Structures are given as C-alpha cells and as structure tokens.
mmCIF file of C-alpha atoms in Angstrom:
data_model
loop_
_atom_site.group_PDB
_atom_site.id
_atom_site.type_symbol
_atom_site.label_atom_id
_atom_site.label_comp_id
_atom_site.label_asym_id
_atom_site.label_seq_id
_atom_site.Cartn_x
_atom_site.Cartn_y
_atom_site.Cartn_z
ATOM 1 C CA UNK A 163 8.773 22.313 6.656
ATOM 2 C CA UNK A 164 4.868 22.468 8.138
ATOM 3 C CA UNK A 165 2.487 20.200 9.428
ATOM 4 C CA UNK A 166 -0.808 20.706 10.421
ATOM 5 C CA UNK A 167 -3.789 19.261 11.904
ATOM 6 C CA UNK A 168 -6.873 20.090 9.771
ATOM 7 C CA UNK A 169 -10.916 19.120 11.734
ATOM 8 C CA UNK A 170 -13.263 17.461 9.231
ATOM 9 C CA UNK A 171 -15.590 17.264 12.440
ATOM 10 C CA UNK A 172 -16.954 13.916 11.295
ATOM 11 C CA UNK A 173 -16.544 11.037 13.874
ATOM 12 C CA UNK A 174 -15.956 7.145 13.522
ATOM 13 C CA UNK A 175 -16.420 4.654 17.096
ATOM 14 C CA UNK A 176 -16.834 7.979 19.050
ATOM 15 C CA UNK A 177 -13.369 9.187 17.457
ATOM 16 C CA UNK A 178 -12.824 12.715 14.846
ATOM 17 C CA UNK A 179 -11.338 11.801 11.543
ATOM 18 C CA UNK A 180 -8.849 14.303 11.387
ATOM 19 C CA UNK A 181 -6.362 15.311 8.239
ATOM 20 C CA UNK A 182 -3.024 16.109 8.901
ATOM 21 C CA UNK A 183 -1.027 18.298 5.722
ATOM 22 C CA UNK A 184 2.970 17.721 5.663
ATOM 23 C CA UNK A 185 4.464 20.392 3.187
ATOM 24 C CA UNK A 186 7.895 20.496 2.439
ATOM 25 C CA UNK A 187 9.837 23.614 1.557
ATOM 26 C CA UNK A 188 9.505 23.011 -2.163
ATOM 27 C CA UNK A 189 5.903 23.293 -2.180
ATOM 28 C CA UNK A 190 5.471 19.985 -2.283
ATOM 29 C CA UNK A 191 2.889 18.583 0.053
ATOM 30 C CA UNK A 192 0.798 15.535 1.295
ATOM 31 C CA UNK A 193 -2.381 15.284 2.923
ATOM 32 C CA UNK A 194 -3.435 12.403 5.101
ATOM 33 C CA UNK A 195 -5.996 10.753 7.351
ATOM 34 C CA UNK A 196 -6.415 9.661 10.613
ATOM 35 C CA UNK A 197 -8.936 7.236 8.989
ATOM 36 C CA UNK A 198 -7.014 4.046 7.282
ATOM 37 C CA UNK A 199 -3.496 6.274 7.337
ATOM 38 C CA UNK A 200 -4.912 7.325 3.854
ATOM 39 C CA UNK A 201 -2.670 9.077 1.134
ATOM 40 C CA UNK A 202 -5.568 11.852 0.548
ATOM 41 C CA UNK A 203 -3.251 13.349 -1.571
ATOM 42 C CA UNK A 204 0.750 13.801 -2.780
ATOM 43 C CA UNK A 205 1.351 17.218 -4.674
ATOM 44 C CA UNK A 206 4.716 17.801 -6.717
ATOM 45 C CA UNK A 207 5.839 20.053 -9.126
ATOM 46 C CA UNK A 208 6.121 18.415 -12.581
ATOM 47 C CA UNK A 209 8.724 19.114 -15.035
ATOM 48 C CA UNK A 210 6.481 21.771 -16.838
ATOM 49 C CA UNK A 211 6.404 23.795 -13.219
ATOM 50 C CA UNK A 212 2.825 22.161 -12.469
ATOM 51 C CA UNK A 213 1.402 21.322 -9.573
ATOM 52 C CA UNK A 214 0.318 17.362 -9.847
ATOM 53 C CA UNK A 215 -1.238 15.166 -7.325
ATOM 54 C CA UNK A 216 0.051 11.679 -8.144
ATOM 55 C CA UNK A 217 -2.869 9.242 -5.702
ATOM 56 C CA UNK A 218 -6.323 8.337 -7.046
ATOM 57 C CA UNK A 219 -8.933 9.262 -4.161
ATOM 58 C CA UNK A 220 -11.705 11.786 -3.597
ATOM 59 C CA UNK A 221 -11.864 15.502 -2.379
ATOM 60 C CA UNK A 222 -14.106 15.042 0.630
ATOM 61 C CA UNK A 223 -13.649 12.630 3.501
ATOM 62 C CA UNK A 224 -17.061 11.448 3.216
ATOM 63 C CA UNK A 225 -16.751 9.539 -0.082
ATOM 64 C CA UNK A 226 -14.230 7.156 1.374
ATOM 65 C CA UNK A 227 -17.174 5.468 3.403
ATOM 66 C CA UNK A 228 -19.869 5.646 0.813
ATOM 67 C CA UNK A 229 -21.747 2.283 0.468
ATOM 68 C CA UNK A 230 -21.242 2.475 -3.190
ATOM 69 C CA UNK A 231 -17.148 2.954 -2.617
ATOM 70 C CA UNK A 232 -16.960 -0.063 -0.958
ATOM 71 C CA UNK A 233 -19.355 -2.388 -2.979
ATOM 72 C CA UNK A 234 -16.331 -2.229 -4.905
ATOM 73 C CA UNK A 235 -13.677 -1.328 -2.140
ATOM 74 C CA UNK A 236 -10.532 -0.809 -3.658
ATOM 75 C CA UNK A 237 -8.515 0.789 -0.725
ATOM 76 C CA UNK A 238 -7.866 3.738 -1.995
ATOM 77 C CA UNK A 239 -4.885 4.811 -0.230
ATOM 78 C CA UNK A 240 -4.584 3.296 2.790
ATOM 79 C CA UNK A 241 -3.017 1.139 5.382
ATOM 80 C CA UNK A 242 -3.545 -3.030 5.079
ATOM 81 C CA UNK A 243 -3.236 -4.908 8.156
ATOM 82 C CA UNK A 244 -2.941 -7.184 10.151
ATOM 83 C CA UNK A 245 -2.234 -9.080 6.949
ATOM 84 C CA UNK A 246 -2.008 -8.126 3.230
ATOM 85 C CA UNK A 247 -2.685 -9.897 0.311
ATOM 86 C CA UNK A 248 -4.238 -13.089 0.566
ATOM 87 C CA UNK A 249 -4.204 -16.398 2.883
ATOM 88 C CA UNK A 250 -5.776 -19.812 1.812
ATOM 89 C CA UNK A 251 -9.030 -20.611 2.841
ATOM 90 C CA UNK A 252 -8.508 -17.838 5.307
ATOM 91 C CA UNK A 253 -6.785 -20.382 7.482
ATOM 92 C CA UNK A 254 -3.350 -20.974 9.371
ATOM 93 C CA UNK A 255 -2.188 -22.654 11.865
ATOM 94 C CA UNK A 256 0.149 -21.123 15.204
ATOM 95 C CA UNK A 257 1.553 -22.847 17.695
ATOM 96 C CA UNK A 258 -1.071 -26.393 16.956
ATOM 97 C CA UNK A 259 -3.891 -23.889 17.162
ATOM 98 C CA UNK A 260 -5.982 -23.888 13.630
ATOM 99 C CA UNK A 261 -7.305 -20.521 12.930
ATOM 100 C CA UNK A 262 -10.206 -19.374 10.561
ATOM 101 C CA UNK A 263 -10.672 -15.740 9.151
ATOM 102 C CA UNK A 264 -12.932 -14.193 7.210
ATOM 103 C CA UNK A 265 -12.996 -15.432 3.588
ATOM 104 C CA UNK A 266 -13.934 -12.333 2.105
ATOM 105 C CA UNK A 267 -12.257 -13.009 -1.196
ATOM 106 C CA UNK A 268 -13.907 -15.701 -2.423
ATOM 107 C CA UNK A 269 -12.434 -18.724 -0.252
ATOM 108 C CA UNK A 270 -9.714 -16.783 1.036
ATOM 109 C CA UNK A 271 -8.920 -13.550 3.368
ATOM 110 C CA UNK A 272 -7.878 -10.354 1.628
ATOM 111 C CA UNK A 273 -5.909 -7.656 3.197
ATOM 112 C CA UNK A 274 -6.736 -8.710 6.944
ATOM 113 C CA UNK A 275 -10.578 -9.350 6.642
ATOM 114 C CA UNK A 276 -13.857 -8.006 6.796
ATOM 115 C CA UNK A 277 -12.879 -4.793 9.070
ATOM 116 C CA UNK A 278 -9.227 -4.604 8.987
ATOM 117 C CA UNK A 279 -6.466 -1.360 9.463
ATOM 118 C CA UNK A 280 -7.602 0.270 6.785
ATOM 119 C CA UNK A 281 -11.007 1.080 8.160
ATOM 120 C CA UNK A 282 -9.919 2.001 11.954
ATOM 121 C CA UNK A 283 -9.294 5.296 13.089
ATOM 122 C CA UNK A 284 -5.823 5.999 14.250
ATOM 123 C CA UNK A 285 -3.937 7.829 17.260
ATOM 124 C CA UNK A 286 -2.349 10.552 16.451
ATOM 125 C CA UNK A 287 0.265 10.442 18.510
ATOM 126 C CA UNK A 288 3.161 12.912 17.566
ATOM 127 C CA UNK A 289 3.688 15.674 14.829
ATOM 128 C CA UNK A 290 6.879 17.357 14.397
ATOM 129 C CA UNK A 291 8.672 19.723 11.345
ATOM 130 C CA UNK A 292 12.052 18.734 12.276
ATOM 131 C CA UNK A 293 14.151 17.866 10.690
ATOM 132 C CA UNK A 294 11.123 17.044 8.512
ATOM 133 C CA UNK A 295 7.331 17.988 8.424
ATOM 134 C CA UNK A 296 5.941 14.277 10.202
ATOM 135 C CA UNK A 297 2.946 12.600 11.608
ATOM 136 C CA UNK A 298 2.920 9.376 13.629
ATOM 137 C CA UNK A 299 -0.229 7.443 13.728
ATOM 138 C CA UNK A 300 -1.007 4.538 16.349
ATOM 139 C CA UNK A 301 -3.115 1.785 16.399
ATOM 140 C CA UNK A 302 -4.245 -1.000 18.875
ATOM 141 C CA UNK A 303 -5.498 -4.435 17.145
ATOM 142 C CA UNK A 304 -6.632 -6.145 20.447
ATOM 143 C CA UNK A 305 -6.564 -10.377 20.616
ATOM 144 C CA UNK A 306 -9.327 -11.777 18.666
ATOM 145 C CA UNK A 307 -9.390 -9.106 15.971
ATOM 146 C CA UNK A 308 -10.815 -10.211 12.508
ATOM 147 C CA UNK A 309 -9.845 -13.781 14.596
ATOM 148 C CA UNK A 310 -5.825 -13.082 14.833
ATOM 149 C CA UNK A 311 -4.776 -13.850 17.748
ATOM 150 C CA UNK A 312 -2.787 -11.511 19.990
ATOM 151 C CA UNK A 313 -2.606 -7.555 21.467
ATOM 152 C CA UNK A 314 -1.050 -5.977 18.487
ATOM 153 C CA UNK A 315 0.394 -2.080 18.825
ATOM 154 C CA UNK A 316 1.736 -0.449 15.773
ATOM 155 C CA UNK A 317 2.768 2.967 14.992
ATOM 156 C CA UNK A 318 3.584 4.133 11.252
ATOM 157 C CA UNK A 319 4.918 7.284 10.552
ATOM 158 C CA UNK A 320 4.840 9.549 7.345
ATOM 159 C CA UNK A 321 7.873 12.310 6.691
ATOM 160 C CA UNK A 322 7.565 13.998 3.845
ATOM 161 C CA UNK A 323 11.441 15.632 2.990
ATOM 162 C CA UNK A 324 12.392 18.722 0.950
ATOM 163 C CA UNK A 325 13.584 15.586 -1.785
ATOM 164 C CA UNK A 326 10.283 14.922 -2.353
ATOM 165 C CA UNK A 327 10.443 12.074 -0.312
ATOM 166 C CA UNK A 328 7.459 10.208 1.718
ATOM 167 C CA UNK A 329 8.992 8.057 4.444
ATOM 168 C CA UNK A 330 7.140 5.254 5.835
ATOM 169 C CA UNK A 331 8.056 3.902 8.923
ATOM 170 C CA UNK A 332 6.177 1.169 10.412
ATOM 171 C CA UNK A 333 6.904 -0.668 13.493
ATOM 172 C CA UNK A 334 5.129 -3.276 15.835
ATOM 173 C CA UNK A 335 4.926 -5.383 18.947
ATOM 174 C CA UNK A 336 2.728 -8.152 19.992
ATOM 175 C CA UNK A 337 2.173 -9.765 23.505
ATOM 176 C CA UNK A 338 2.032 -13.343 22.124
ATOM 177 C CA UNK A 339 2.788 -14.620 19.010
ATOM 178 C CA UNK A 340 0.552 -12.952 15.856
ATOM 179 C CA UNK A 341 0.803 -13.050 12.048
ATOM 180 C CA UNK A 342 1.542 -9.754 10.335
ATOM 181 C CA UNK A 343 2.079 -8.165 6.779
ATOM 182 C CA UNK A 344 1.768 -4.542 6.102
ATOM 183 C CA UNK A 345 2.161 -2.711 3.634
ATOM 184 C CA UNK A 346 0.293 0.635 2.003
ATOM 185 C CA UNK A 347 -2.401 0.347 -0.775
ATOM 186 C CA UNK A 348 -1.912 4.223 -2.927
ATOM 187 C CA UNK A 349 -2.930 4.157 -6.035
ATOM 188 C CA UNK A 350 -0.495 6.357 -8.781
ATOM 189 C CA UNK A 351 -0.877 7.701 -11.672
ATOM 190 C CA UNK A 352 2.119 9.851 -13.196
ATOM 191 C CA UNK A 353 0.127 11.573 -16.286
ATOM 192 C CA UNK A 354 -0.981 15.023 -15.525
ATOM 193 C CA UNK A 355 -4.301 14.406 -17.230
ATOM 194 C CA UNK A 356 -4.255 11.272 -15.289
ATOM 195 C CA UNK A 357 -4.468 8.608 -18.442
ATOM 196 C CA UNK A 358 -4.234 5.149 -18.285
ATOM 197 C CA UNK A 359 -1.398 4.010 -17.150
ATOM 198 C CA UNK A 360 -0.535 2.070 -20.218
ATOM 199 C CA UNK A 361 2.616 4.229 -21.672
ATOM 200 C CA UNK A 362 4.261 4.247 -18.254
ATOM 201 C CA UNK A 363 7.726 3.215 -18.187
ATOM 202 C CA UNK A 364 7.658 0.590 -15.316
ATOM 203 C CA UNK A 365 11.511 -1.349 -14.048
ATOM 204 C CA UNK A 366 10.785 -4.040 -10.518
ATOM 205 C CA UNK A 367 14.512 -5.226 -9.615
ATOM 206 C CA UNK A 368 12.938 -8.647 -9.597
ATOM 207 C CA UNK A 369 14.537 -11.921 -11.216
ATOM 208 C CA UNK A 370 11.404 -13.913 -10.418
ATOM 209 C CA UNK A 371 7.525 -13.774 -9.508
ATOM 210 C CA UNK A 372 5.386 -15.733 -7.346
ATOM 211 C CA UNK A 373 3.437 -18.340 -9.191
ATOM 212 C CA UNK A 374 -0.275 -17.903 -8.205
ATOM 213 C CA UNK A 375 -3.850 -19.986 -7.980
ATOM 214 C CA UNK A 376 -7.048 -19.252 -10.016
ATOM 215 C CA UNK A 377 -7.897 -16.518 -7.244
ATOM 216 C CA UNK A 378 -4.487 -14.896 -6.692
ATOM 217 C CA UNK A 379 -3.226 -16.761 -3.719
ATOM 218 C CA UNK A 380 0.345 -17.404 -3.968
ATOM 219 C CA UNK A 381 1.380 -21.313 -3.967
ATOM 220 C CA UNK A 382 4.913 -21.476 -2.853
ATOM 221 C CA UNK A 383 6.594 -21.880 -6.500
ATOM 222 C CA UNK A 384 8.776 -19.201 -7.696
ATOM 223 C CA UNK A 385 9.252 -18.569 -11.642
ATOM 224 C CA UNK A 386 12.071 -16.826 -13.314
ATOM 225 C CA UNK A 387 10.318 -13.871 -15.411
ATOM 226 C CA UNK A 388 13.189 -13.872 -18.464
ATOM 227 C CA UNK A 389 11.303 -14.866 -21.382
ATOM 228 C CA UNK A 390 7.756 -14.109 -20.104
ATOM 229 C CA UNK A 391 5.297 -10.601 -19.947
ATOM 230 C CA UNK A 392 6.718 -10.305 -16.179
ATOM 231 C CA UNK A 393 10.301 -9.005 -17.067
ATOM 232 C CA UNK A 394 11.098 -5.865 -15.639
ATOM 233 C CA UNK A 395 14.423 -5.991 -14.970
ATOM 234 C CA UNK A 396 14.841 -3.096 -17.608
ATOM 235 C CA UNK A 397 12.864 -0.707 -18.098
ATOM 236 C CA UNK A 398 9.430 -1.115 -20.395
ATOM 237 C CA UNK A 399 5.664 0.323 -20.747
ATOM 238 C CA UNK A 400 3.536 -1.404 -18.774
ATOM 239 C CA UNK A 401 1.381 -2.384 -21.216
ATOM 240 C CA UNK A 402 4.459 -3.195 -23.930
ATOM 241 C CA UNK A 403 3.863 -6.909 -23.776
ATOM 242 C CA UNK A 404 0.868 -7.472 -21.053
ATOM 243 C CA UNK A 405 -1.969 -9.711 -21.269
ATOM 244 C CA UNK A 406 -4.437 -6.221 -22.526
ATOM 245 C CA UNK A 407 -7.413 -8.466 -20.730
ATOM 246 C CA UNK A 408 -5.514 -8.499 -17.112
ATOM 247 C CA UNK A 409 -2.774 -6.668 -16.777
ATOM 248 C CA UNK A 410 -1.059 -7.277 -13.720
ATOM 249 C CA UNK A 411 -1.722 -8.481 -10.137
ATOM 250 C CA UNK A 412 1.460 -10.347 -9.263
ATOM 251 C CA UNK A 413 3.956 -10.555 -6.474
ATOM 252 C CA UNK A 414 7.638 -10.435 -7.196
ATOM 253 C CA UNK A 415 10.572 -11.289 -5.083
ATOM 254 C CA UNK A 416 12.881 -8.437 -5.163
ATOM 255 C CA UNK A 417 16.585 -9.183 -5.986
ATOM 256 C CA UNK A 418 18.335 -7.979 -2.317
ATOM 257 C CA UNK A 419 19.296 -8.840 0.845
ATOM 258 C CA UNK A 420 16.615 -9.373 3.320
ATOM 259 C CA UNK A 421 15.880 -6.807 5.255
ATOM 260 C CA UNK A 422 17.908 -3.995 3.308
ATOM 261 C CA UNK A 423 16.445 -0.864 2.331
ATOM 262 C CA UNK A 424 16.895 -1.129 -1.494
ATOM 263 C CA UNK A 425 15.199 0.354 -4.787
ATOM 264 C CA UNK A 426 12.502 -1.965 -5.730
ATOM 265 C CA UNK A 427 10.647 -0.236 -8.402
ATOM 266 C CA UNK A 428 11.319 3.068 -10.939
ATOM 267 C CA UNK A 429 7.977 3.866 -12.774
ATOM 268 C CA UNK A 430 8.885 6.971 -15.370
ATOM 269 C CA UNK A 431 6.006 8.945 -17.073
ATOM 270 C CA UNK A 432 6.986 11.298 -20.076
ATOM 271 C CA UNK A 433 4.553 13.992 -20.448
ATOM 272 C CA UNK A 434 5.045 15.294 -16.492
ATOM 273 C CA UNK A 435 8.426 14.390 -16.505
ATOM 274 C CA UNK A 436 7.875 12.471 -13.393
ATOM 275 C CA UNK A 437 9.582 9.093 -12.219
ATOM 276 C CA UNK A 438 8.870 7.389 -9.433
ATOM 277 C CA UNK A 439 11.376 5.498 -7.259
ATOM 278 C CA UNK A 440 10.085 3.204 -4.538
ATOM 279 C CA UNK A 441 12.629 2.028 -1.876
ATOM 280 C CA UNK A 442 11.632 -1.119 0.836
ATOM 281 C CA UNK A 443 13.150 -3.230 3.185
ATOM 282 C CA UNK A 444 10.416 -5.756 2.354
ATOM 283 C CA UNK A 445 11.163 -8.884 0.453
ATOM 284 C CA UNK A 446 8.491 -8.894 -2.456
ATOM 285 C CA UNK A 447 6.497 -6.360 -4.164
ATOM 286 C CA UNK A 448 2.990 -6.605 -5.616
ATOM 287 C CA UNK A 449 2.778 -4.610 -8.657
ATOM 288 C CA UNK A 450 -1.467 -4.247 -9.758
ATOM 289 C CA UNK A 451 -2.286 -2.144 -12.491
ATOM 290 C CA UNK A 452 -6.213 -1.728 -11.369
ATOM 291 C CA UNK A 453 -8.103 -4.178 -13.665
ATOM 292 C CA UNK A 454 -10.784 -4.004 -11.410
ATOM 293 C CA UNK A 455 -10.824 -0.336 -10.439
ATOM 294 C CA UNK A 456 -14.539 0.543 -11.127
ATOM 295 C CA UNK A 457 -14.780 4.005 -8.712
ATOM 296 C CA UNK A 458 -17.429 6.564 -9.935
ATOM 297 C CA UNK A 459 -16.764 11.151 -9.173
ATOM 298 C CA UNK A 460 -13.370 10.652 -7.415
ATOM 299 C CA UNK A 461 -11.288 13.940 -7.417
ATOM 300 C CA UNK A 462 -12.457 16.821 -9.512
ATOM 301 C CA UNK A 463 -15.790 14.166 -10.427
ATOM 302 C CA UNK A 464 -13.380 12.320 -12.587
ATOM 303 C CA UNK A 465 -14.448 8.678 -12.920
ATOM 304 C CA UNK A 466 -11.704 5.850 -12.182
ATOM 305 C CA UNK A 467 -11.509 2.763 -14.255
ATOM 306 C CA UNK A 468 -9.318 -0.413 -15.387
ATOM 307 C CA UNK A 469 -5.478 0.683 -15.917
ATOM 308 C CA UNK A 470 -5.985 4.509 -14.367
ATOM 309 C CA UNK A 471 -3.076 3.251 -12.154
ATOM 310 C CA UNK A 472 -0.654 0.896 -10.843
ATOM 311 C CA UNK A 473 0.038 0.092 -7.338
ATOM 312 C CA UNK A 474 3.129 -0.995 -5.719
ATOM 313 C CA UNK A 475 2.660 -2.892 -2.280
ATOM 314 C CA UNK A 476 5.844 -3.700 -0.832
ATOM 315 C CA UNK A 477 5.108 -6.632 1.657
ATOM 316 C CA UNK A 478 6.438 -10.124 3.180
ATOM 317 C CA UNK A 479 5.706 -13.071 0.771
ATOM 318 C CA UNK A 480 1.744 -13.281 0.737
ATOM 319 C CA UNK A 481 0.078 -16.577 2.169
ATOM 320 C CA UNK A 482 3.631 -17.131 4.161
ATOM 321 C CA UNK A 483 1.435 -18.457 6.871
ATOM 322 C CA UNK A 484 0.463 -21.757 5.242
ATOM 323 C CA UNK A 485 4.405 -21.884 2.817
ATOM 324 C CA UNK A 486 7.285 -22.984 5.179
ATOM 325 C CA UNK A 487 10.007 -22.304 3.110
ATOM 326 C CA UNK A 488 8.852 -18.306 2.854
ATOM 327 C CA UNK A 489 10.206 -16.264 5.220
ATOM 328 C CA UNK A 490 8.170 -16.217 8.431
ATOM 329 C CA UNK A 491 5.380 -13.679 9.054
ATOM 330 C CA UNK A 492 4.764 -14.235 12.114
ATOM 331 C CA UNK A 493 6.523 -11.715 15.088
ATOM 332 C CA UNK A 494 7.111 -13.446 18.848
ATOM 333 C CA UNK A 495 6.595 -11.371 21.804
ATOM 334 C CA UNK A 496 10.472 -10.317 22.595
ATOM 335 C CA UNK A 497 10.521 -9.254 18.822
ATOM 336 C CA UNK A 498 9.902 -6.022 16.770
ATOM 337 C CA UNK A 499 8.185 -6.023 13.599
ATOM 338 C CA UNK A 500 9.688 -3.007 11.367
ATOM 339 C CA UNK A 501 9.400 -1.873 7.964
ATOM 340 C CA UNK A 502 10.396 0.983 5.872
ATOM 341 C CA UNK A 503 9.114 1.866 2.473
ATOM 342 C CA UNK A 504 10.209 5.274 1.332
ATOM 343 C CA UNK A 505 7.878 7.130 -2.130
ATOM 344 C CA UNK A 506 10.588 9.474 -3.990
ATOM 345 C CA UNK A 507 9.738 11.642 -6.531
ATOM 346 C CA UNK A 508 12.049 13.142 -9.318
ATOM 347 C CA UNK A 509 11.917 15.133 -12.505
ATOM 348 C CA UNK A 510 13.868 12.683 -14.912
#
C-alpha cells in the first residue's frame, strides 16, 4: 500500500492544489485532489489484464477550472456540499428563520450553490498506508456560506484497499443547527474504449423512485417502479427500455434499513469484464446517465457527450428541507453527521 503527495504548484485563495496517489498492492490506484476531493482518476486491471481508468475527467489540473468547463459545469468528480441535488426556490425554513440561496438552477439551488464544496480547496490533514493507502481531507464552511447558516467542519476520507475498494468516509459537525447532504459526483464508464454507456448492465435495490417537477426537484410522492422504465430490481441495460431522449436523472429510495451500510447499485460491463458494486449508508440514490454531458479534450483529448456515463450519488432524500415526512437533513449541534459510501470493483 502507498500514498503520496504529488505538487501541481498551482494555487487557489492563497492555497497549492495538491494530488495525492493511493495505490494498492494490486496495482490498482487512484489519484485525487485537494481541489473539490476530485476522483482524478481510478485505475484497475480489467479482465483482459488491462489497465482501465473507470472516471471521466481531464489529465491536467488546469482544465478543471477552465471557463469553458464550467459554462457547462458538470462536476466532474467531486465533492457536493453543503447540499446536493436540488431545493425549491432555493428556499427553507430553520428554526422560523426563512432562508434564500442561490437559484442557480433555474428557480432552484443545485448542489449547494453558486460556490459550493466542490470548488474549495481542502486540508489535507492526515495520510497513512496502514492498514490501507488513505488521505483525509478537511474543510471549514463558515456561517453564512452560499447563505446556510452555521460553522460547518467536515472531514472525508478516501482508502483505497487491496479489494479494489474506495472507501468514503465522511463525517461532520456544526455549531448550530445547518442543513446538509453530501454525497460524491464521479462520473463511470466501465467500457475500455469508454462507449456510451448504453449496453451496461445496471441493478438499484430500489422498490420505488422519487416523483419529480418539470426541473428535477423532488415533490414528496414516492412511485413504485414495477411496471415502468425505472425497474431495476434485476438486472438490465441501461438503455433496455429508457426514454432514448432522457435517459435518467432520478432519485430512488433504496430498499434497507436506515442508516445501514448496504449494496445499493451493481453496474456490470461485458467487454472489460468489470462490475461495479456501490455500497451506502444513505437512504436514496440518484442514478444520471449524463444527458447533458457536453465536455470538449477530456483525458487523452477524447470528447465527452450524452450517455458516456452514469453516475451514482448516494445522498439523503433531495429537497428534504421543504418535505416533512423525508427524513431530516438537517444535523443539531450535539450531533454527528456521518456517511459511508464504499466504490468496489470486481472482475465478474
């Protein structure tokens, strides 16, 4: 097991973005940033003995940050905080205070505003190889941020084990009372030549999805997905019985005990041989397949577009701010906020 610190001597608010390689003793390895706790990259060994990086994202640093990257910002990668997905209106109320966020998704707040976690640069604050190769980042969202109210510390760490397993370990507190969702925004593709995602066989241990407006914000409702394009409780290709137009951006309530670290999601691809098994102790799971992934010379100058991957963001309920029967998202001062989502790879 290694880690390592790697310089990119570039510096954000007065702070180095810095790269930090875990490598397992398989070979396997995963490269990260200080920068938005981006997934640079996650290297396995396929079934034919390859080598295959399984994230979307680009081979220099610098490209995360271009202007023309985030006209079209799809978070390659990274951390989403203070609150993913999206909230009405960008409005809640807390404690008979009404608060208003950015709306930077049409009339609602995606993934924690204008500037949110995924565009900070992060503490590194320990790095270890036993008993695996780990990095633990830490971040201070002070009261006010992005308008939420509250001191908010987190710390997330990445292990990366000799099972091919990336660990995430999140954990939070707050000095008065503060929303927060977070979950991790990498984008996979399983197909050594990295094709569309299509032929992918996709399973989410979910009996039901989240109904959802015009602009993706959940309303409360739950539907059962037997008998609609939303059944994955066995296994399918993605694009079996989708709407070809849309795909899918839709939040599903995982069939588990809250708070249990359970499989959500088994995504299979035949030609590498590679399946991927996603564990949480989240309640939902927000499964995108990139409709609107428009991202021009990513890695090796290959250009990303519609269905070049799926993303699964393992989460509380989105909107649970302004839904009172959802299960609360909002951690008290003598509480911790925890999470674990855990990326394993196998050759099926």
């Amino acid at each position: 097991m290694k880690a390592k610190q790697i310089h990119t001597n570039t510096f954000i608010d007065q702070k180095e973005v810095v790269i930090v390689e875990l490598k397992n003793d398989k070979g396997s390895f995963v490269k990260l940033f200080n920068y938005g706790t981006i997934i640079n990259q996650f290297v396995v060994t396929n079934a034919h003995g390859e080598q295959q990086d399984i994230v979307l994202g680009f081979d220099k640093f610098e490209d995360y940050i271009n202007p023309a990257y985030l006209a079209n910002y799809p978070y390659f990668g990274a951390i989403i905080g203070r609150y993913a997905n999206r909230i009405k209106n960008g409005q809640f109320e807390l404690d008979s205070i009404e608060y208003q966020l950015a709306t930077n998704n049409g009339k609602d707040c995606l993934h924690g505003g204008e500037i949110g976690f995924d565009k900070k640069v992060w503490d590194i604050v320990n790095i270890g190889e036993e008993p695996h190769a780990s990095v633990t980042f830490q971040y201070f969202s002070l009261d006010g941020e992005e308008n939420f109210p509250g001191d908010l510390a987190i710390q997330l760490t990445f292990e990366l084990t000799n099972n091919d397993e990336l660990i995430l370990t999140y954990q939070a507190d707050t000095d008065e009372a503060t929303p927060i969702n977070l979950t991790h925004h990498s984008y996979f593709n399983l197909s050594p030549k990295g094709e569309s995602i299509i032929n992918h066989i996709h399973q989410m241990n979910a009996a039901n999805y989240l109904e959802q407006d015009s602009n993706f914000v959940v309303t409360g409702k739950l539907i059962p997905v037997v008998d609609t394009i939303h059944d994955f409780t066995k296994p399918k290709a993605i694009g079996a019985n989708w709407d070809s137009e849309s795909g899918y951006d839709q939040t599903y309530v995982l069939d588990k005990e809250y708070g249990a670290l359970t499989l959500a999601s088994k995504t299979t691809e035949t030609s590498s041989g590679l399946s991927l098994l996603i564990y949480t102790t989240e309640p939902v799971a927000h499964l995108y397949t990139a409709k609107y992934l428009s991202v021009k010379n990513g890695k090796n100058g290959k250009d990303y577009g519609e269905f070049d991957a799926f993303c699964v963001e393992t989460q509380h309920h989105p909107n649970a701010l302004n839904i009172p029967h959802f299960p609360s998202t909002i951690l008290q001062p003598e509480e911790v906020y925890t999470q674990t989502t855990i990326y394993k790879v196998l050759i099926h």
